[in-house]
PDB file of C-alpha atoms and ligand atoms in Angstrom:
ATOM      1  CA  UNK A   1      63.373  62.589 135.501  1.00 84.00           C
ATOM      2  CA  UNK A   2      62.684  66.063 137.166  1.00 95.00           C
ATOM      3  CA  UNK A   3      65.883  67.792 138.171  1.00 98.00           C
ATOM      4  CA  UNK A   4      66.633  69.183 140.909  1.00 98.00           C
ATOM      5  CA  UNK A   5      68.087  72.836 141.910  1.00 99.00           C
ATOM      6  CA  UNK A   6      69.656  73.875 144.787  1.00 99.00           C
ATOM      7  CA  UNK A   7      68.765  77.485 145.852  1.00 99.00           C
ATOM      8  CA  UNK A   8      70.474  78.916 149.316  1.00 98.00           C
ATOM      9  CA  UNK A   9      68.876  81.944 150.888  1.00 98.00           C
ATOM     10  CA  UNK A  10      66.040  81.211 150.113  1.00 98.00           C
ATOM     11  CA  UNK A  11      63.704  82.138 152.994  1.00 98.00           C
ATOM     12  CA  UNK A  12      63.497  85.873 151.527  1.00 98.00           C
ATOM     13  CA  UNK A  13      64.312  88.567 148.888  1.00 98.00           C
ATOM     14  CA  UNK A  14      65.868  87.106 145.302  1.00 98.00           C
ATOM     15  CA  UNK A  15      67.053  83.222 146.827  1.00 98.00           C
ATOM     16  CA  UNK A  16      62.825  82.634 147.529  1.00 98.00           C
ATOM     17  CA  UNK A  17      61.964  84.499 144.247  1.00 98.00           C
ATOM     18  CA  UNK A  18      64.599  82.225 142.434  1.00 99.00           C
ATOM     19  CA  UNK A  19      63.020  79.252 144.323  1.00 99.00           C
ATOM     20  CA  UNK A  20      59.911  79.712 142.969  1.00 98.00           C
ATOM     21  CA  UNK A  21      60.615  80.411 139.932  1.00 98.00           C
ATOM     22  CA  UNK A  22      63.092  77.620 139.464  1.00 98.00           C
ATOM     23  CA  UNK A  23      59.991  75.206 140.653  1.00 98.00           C
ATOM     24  CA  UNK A  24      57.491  77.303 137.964  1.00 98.00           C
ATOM     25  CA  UNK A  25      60.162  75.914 135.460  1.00 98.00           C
ATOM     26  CA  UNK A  26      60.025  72.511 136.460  1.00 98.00           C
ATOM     27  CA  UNK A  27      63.063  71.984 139.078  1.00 98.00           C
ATOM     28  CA  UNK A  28      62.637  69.956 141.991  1.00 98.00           C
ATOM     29  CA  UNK A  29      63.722  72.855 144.364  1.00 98.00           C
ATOM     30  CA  UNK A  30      65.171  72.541 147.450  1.00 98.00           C
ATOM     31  CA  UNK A  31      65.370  75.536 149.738  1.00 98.00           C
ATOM     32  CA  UNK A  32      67.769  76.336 151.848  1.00 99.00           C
ATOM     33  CA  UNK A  33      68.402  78.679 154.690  1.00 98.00           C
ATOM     34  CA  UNK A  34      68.152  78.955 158.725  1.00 98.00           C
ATOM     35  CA  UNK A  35      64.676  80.161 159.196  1.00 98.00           C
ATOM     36  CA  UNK A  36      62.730  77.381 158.232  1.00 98.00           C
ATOM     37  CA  UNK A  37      59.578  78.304 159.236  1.00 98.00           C
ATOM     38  CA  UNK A  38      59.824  80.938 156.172  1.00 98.00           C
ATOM     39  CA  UNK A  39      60.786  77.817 153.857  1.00 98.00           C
ATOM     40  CA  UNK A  40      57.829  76.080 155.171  1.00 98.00           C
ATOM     41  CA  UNK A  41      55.781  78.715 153.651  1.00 98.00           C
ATOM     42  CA  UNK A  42      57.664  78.752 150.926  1.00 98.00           C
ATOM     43  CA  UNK A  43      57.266  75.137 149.934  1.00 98.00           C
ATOM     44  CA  UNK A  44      53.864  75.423 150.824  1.00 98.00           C
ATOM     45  CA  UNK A  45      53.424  77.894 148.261  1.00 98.00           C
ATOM     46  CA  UNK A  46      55.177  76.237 145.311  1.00 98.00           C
ATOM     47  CA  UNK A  47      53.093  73.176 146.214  1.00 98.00           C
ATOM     48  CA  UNK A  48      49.511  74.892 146.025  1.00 98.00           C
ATOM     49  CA  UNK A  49      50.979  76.216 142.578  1.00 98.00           C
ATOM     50  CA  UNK A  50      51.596  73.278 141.218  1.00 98.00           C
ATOM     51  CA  UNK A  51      55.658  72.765 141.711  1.00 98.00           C
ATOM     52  CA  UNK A  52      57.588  70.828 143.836  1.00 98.00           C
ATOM     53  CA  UNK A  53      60.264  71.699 146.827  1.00 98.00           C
ATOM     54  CA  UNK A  54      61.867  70.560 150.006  1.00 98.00           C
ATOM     55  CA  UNK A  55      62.397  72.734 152.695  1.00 98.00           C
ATOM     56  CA  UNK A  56      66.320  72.433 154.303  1.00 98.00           C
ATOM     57  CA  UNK A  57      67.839  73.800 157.120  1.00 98.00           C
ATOM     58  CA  UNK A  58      70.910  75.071 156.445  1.00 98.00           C
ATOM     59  CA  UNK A  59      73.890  77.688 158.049  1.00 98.00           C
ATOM     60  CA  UNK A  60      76.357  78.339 155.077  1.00 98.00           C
ATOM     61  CA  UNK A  61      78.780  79.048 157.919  1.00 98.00           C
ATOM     62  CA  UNK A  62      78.916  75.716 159.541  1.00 98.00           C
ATOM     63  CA  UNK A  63      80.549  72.745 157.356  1.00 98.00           C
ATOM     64  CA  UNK A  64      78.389  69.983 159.438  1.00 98.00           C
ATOM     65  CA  UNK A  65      75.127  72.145 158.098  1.00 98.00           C
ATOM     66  CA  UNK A  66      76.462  72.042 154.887  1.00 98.00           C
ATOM     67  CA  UNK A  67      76.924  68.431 154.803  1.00 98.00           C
ATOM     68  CA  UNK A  68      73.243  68.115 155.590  1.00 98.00           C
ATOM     69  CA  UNK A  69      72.337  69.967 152.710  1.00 98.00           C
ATOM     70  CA  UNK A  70      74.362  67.873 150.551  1.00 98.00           C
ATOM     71  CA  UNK A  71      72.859  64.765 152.114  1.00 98.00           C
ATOM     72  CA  UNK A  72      69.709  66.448 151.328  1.00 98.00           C
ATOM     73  CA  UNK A  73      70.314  66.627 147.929  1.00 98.00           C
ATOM     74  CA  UNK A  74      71.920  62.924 147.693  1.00 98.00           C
ATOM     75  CA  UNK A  75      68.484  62.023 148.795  1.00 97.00           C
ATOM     76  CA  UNK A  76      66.721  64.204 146.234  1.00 97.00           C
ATOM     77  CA  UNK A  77      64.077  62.925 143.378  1.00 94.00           C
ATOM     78  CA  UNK A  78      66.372  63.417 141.053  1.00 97.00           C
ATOM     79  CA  UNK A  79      69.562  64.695 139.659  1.00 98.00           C
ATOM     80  CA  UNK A  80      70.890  67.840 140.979  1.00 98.00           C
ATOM     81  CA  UNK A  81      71.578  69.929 137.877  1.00 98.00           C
ATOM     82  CA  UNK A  82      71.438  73.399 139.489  1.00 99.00           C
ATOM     83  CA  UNK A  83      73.104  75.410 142.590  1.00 99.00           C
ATOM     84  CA  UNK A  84      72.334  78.839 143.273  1.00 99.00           C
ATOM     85  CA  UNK A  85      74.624  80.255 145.802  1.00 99.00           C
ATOM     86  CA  UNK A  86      72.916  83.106 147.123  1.00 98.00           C
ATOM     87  CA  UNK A  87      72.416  83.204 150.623  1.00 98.00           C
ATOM     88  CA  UNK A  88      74.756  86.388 151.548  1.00 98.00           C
ATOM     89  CA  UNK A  89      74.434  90.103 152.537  1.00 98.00           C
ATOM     90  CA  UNK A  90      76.219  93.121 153.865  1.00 98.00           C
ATOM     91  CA  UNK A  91      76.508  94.558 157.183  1.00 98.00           C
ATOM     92  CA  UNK A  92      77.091  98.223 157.775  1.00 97.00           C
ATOM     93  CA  UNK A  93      78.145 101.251 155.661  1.00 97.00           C
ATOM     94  CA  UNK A  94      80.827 102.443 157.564  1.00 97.00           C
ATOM     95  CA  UNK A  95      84.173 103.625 155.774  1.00 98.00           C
ATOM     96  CA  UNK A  96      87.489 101.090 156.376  1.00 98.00           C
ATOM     97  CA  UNK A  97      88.643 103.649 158.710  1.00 98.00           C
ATOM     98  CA  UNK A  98      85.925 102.855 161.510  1.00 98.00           C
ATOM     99  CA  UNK A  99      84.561  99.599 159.892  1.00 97.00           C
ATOM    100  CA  UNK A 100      83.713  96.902 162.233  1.00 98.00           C
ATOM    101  CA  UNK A 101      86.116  93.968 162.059  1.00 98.00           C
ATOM    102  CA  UNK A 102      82.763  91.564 163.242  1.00 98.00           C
ATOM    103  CA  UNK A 103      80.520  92.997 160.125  1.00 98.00           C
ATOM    104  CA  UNK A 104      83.634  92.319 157.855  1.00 98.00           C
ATOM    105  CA  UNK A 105      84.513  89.293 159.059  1.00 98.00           C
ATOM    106  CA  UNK A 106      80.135  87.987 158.691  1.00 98.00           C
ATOM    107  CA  UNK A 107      80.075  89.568 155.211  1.00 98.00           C
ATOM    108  CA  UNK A 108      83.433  87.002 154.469  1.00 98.00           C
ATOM    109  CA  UNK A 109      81.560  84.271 156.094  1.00 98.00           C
ATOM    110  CA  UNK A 110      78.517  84.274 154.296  1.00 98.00           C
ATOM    111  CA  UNK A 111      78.809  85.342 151.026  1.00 98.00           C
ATOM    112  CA  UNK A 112      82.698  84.186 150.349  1.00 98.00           C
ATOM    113  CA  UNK A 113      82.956  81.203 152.065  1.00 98.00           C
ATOM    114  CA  UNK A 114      79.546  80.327 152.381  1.00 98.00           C
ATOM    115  CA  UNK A 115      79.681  80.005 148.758  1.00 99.00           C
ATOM    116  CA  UNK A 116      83.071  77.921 148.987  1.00 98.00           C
ATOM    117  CA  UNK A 117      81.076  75.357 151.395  1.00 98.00           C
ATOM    118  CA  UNK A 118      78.334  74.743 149.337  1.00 99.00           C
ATOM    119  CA  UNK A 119      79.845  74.546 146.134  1.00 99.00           C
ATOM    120  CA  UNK A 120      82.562  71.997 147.166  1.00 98.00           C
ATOM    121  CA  UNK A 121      79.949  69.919 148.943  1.00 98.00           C
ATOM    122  CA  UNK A 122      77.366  70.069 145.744  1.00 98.00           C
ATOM    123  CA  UNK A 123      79.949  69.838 143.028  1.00 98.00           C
ATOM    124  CA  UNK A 124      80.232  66.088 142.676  1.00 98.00           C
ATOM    125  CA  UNK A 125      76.351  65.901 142.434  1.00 98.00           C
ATOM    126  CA  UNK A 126      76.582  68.841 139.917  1.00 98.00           C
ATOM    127  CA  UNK A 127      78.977  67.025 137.735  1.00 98.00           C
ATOM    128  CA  UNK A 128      77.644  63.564 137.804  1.00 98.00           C
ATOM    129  CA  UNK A 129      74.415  64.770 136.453  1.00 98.00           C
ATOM    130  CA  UNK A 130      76.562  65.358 133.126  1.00 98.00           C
ATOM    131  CA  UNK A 131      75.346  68.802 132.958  1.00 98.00           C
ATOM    132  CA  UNK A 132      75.661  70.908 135.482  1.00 98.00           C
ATOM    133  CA  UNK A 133      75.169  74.700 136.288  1.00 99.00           C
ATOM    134  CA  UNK A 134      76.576  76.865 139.255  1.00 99.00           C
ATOM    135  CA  UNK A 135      75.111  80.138 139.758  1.00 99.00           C
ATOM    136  CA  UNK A 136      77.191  82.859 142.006  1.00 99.00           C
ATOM    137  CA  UNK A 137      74.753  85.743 142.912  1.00 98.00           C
ATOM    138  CA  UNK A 138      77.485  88.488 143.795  1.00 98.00           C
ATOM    139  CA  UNK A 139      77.188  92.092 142.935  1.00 98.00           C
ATOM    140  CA  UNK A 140      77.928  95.229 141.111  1.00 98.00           C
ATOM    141  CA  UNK A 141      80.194  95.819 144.153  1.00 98.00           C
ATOM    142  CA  UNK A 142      81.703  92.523 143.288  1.00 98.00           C
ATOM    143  CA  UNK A 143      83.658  95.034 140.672  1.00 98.00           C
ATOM    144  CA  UNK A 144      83.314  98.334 141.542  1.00 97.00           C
ATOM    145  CA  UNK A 145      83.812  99.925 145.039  1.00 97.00           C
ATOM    146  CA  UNK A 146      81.946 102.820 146.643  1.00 96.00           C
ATOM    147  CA  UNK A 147      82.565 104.678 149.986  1.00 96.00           C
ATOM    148  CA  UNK A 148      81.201 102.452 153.013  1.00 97.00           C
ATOM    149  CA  UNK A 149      81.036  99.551 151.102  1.00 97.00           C
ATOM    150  CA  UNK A 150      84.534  98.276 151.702  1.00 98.00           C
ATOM    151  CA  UNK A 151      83.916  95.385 153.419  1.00 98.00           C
ATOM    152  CA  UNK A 152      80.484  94.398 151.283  1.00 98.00           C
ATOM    153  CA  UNK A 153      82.873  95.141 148.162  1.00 98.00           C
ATOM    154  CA  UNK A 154      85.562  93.011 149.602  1.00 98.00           C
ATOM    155  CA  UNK A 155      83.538  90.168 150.160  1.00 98.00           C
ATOM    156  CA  UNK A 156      81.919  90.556 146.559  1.00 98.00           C
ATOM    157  CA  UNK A 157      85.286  90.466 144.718  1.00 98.00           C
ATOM    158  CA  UNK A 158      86.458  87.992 146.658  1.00 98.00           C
ATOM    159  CA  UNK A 159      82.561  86.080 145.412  1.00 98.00           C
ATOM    160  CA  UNK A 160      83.456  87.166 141.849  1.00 98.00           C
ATOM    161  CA  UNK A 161      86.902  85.727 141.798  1.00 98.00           C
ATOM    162  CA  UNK A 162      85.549  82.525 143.131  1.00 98.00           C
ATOM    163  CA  UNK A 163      83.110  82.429 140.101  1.00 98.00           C
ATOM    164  CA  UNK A 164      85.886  83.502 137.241  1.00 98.00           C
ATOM    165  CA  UNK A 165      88.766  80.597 139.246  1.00 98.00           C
ATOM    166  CA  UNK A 166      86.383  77.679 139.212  1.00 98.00           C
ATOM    167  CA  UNK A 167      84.960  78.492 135.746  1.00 98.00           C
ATOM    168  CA  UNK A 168      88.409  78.197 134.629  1.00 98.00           C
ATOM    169  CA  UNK A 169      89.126  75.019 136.866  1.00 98.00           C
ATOM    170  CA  UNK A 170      86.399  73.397 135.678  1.00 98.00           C
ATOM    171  CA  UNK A 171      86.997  73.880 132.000  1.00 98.00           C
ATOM    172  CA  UNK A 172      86.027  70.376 130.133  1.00 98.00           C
ATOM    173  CA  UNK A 173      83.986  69.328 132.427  1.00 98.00           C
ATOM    174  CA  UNK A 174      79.950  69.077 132.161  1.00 98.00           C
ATOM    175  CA  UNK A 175      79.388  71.912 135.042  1.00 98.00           C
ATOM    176  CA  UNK A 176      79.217  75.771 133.684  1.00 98.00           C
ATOM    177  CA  UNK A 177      79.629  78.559 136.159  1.00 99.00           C
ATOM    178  CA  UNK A 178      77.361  81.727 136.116  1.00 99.00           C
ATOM    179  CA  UNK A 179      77.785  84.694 138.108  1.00 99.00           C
ATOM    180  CA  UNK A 180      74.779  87.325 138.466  1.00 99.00           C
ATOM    181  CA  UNK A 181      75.930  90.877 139.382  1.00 98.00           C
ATOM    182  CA  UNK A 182      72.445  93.165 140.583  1.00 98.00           C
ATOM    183  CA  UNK A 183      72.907  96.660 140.915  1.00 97.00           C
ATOM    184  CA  UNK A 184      70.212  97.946 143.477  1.00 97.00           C
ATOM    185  CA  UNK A 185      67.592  95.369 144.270  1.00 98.00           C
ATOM    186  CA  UNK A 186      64.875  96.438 146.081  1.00 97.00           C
ATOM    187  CA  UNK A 187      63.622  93.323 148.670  1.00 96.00           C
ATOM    188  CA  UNK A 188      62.689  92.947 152.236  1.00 93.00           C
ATOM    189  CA  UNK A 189      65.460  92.344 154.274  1.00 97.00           C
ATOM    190  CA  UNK A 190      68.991  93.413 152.458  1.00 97.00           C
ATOM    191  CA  UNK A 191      69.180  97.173 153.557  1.00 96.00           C
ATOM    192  CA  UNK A 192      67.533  95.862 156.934  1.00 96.00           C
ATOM    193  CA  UNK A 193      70.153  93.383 157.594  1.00 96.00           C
ATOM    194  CA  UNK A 194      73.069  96.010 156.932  1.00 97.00           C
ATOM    195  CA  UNK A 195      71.751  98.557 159.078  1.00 97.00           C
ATOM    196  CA  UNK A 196      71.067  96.175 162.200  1.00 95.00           C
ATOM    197  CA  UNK A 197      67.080  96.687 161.667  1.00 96.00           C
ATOM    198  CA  UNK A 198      66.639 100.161 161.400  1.00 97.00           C
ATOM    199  CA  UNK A 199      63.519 101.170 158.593  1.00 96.00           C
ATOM    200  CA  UNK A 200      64.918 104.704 158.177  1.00 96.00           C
ATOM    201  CA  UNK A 201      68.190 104.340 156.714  1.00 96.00           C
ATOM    202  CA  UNK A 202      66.918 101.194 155.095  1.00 96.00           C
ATOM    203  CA  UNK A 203      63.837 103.078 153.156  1.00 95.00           C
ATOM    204  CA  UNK A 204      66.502 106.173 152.223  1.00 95.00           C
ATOM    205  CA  UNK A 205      68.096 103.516 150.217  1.00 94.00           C
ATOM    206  CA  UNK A 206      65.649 103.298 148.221  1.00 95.00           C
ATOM    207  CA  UNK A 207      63.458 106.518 148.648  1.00 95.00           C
ATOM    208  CA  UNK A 208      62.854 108.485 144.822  1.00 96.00           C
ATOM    209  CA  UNK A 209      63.948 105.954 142.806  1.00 96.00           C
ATOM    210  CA  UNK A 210      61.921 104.963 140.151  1.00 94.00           C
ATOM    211  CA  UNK A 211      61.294 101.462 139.701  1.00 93.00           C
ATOM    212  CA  UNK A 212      64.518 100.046 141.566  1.00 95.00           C
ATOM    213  CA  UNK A 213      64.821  96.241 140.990  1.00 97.00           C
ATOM    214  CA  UNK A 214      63.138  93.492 142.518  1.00 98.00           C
ATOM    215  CA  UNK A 215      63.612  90.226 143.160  1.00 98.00           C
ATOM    216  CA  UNK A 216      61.290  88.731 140.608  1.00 98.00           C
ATOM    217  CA  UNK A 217      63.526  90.649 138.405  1.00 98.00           C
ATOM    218  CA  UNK A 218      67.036  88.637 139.434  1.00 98.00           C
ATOM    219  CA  UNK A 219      64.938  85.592 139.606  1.00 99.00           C
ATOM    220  CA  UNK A 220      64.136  86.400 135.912  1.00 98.00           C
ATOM    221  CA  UNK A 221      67.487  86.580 134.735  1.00 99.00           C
ATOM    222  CA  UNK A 222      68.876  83.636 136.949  1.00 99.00           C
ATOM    223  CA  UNK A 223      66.281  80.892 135.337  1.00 98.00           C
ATOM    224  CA  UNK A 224      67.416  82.264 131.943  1.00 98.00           C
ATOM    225  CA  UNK A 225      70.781  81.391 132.419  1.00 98.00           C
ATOM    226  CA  UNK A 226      70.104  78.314 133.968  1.00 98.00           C
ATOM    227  CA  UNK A 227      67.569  77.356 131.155  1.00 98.00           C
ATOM    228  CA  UNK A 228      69.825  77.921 128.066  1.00 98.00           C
ATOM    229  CA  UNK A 229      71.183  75.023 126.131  1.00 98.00           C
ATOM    230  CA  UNK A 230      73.784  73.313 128.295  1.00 98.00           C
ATOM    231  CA  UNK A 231      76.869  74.407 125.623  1.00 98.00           C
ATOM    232  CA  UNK A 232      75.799  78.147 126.451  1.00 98.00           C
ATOM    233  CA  UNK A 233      77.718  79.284 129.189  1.00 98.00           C
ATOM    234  CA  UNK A 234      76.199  82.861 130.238  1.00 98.00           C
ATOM    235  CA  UNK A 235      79.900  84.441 132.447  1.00 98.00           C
ATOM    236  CA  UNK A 236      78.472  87.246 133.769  1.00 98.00           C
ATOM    237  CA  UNK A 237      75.197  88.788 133.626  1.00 98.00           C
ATOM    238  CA  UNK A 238      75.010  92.795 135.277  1.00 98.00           C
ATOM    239  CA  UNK A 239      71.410  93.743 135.729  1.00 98.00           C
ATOM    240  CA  UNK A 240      70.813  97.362 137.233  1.00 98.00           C
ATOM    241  CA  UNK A 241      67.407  99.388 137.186  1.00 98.00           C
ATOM    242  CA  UNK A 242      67.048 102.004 135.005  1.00 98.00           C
ATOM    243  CA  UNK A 243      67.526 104.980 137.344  1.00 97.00           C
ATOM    244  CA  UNK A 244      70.641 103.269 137.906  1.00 97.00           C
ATOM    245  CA  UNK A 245      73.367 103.835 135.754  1.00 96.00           C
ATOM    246  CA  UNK A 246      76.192 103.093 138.095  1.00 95.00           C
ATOM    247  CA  UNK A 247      76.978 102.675 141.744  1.00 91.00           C
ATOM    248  CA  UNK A 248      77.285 106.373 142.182  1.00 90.00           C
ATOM    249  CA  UNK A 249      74.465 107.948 139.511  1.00 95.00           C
ATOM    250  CA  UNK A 250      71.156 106.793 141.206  1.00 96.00           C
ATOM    251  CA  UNK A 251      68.116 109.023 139.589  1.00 97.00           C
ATOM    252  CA  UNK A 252      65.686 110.004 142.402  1.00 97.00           C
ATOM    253  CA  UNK A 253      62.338 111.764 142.136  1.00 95.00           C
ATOM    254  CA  UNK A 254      60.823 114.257 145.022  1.00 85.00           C
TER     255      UNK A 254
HETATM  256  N1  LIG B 301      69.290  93.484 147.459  1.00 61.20           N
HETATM  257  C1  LIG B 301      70.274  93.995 146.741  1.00 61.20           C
HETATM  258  O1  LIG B 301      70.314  95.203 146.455  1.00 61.20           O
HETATM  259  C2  LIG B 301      71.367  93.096 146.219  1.00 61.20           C
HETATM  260  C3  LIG B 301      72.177  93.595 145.192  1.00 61.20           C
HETATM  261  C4  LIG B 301      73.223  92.790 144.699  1.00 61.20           C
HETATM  262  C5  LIG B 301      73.435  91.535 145.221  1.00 61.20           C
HETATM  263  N2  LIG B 301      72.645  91.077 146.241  1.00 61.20           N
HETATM  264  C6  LIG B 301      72.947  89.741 146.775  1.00 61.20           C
HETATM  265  O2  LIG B 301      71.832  88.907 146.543  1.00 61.20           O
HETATM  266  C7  LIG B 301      71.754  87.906 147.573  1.00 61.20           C
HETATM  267  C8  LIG B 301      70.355  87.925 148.183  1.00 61.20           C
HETATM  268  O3  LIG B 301      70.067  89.238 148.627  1.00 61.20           O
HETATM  269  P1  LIG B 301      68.595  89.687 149.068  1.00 61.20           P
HETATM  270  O4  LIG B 301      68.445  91.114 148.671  1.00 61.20           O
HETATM  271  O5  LIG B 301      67.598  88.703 148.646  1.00 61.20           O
HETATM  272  O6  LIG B 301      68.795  89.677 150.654  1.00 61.20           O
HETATM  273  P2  LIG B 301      67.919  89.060 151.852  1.00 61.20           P
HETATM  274  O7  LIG B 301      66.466  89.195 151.561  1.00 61.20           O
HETATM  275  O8  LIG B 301      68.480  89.669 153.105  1.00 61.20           O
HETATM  276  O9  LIG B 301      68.252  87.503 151.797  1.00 61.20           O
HETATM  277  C9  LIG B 301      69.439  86.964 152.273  1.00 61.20           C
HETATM  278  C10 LIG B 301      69.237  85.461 152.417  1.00 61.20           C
HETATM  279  O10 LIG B 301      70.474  84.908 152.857  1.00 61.20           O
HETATM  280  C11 LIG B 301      70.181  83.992 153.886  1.00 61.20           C
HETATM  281  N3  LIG B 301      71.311  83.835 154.797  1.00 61.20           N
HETATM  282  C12 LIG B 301      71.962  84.788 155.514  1.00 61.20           C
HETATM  283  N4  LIG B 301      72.901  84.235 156.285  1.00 61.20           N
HETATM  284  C13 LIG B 301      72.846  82.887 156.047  1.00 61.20           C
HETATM  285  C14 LIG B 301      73.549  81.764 156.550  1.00 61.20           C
HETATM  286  N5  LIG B 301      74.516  81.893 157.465  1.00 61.20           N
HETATM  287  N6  LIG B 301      73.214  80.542 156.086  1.00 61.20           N
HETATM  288  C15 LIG B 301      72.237  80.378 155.162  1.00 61.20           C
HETATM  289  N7  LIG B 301      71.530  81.408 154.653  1.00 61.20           N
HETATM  290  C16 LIG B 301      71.831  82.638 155.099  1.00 61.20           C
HETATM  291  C17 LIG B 301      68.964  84.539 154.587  1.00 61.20           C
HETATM  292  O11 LIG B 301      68.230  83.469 155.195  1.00 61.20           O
HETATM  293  P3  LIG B 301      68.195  83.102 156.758  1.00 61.20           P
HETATM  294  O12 LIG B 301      68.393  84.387 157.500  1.00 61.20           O
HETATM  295  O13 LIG B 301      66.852  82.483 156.939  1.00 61.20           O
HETATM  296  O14 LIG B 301      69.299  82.110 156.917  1.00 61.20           O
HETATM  297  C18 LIG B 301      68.177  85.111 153.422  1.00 61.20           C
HETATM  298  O15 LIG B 301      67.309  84.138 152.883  1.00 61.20           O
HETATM  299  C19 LIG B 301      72.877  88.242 148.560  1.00 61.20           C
HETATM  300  O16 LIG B 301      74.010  87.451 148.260  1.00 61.20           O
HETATM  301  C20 LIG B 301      73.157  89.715 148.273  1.00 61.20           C
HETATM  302  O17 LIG B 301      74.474  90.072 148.634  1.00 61.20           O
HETATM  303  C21 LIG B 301      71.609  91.823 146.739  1.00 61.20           C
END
């Protein structure tokens, strides 16, 4: 029977890469996110490439949305096997002396507790499958800080120490817990959505580097750890570019 994995954010950046990848590897994929005239696409896509996915509508903020997902996924062709928690984001770059309580308070939202939601909603699914994986998509900043990225940091620890708890809460139990960690990933919307929309500061991200990541390149190591033997429980996997060698030593060309 085709299982099925559940990927959140997925109407952009790595969570649509993941999707279809996840659905090139044989998952049942449902995607899930607010804009769903992206997943539309989306599953269109998969579908004309020979995989399978279901579109869902879903607000990691709001526990009734959340509960539709779940429903979604009771209702599924299959058993759900996977979860990809990576809907999530930052907002601003502004130090903790002038940072804005709103941005810090959406970053917690999304990525922390958005994470919390889905997980405890999927988790009985996940386990009665017999084998199931959670994947946390938090950050290099989910263990190292850097000025401006308090509140981003913040929420990323707080993502990380989600991952690290439940893995040990869950020990002997048939549900593994991953957590992916990207350095600088270069996709669509990220350094758009943390700088309210503005292309300027959200192509100097990115301008010289060589090569930064994209989000083929997450998706890439996210099916691997989802695709290993069941025993093998990948913790933590860092992936940076090359021209990255940490948060602060970025090699830039021109
Ligand atoms: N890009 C990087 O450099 C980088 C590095 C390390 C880690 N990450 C992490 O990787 C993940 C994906 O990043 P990305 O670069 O792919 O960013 P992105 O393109 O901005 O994608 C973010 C996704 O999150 C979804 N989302 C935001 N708020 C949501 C909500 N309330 N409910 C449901 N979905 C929501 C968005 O969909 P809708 O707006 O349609 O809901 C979108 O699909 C994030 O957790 C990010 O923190 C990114």
């Amino acid at each position: 029977m085709t299982s099925v994995a559940v990927v959140t954010g997925a109407s952009s950046g790595i969570g649509a890469a993941t999707a279809r990848r996840l659905a090139a590897e044989g998952f049942h994929v449902l995607a899930a996110a607010r804009r769903t005239d992206r997943l539309a696409d989306l599953v269109a896509e998969i579908a004309g490439a020979g995989g399978s996915a279901t579109a869902v509508a879903c607000d990691v903020t709001s526990d009734e949305s959340v509960a539709g997902l779940a429903a979604a996924a009771a209702a599924a062709p299959g058993p759900v096997t996977l979860l990809v928690n990576n809907a999530g984001g930052a907002r601003g770059l502004d130090p903790v002396e002038t940072g804005s309580v709103g941005d810090w308070q959406w970053m917690y939202d999304v990525n922390v507790l958005g994470t919390l939601r889905v997980t405890q909603a999927l988790l009985p699914a996940l386990e009665s499958s017999g084998a199931g994986t959670i994947v946390v998509v938090s950050s290099t900043a989910g263990f190292t800080v850097y000025e401006g990225g308090g509140g981003y940091a913040a929420a990323k620890h707080a993502q990380t120490a989600i991952a690290g708890t439940l893995r040990l809460e869950l020990c002997g139990r048939p549900v593994r817990v991953v957590e992916i960690d990207p350095g600088m990933v270069k996709t669509d919307e990220f350094s758009l959505v943390r700088f309210d929309g503005d292309p300027d500061r959200a192509a100097a991200v990115y301008a010289g580097v060589p090569d930064p990541l994209v989000a083929d390149d997450v998706a890439d190591c996210i099916a691997w750890c989802a695709t290993r033997p069941h025993h093998v429980n990948i913790d933590r996997l860092v992936v940076r570019p090359l021209a990255q060698a940490a948060q602060h030593k970025v090699h830039r060309v021109g």
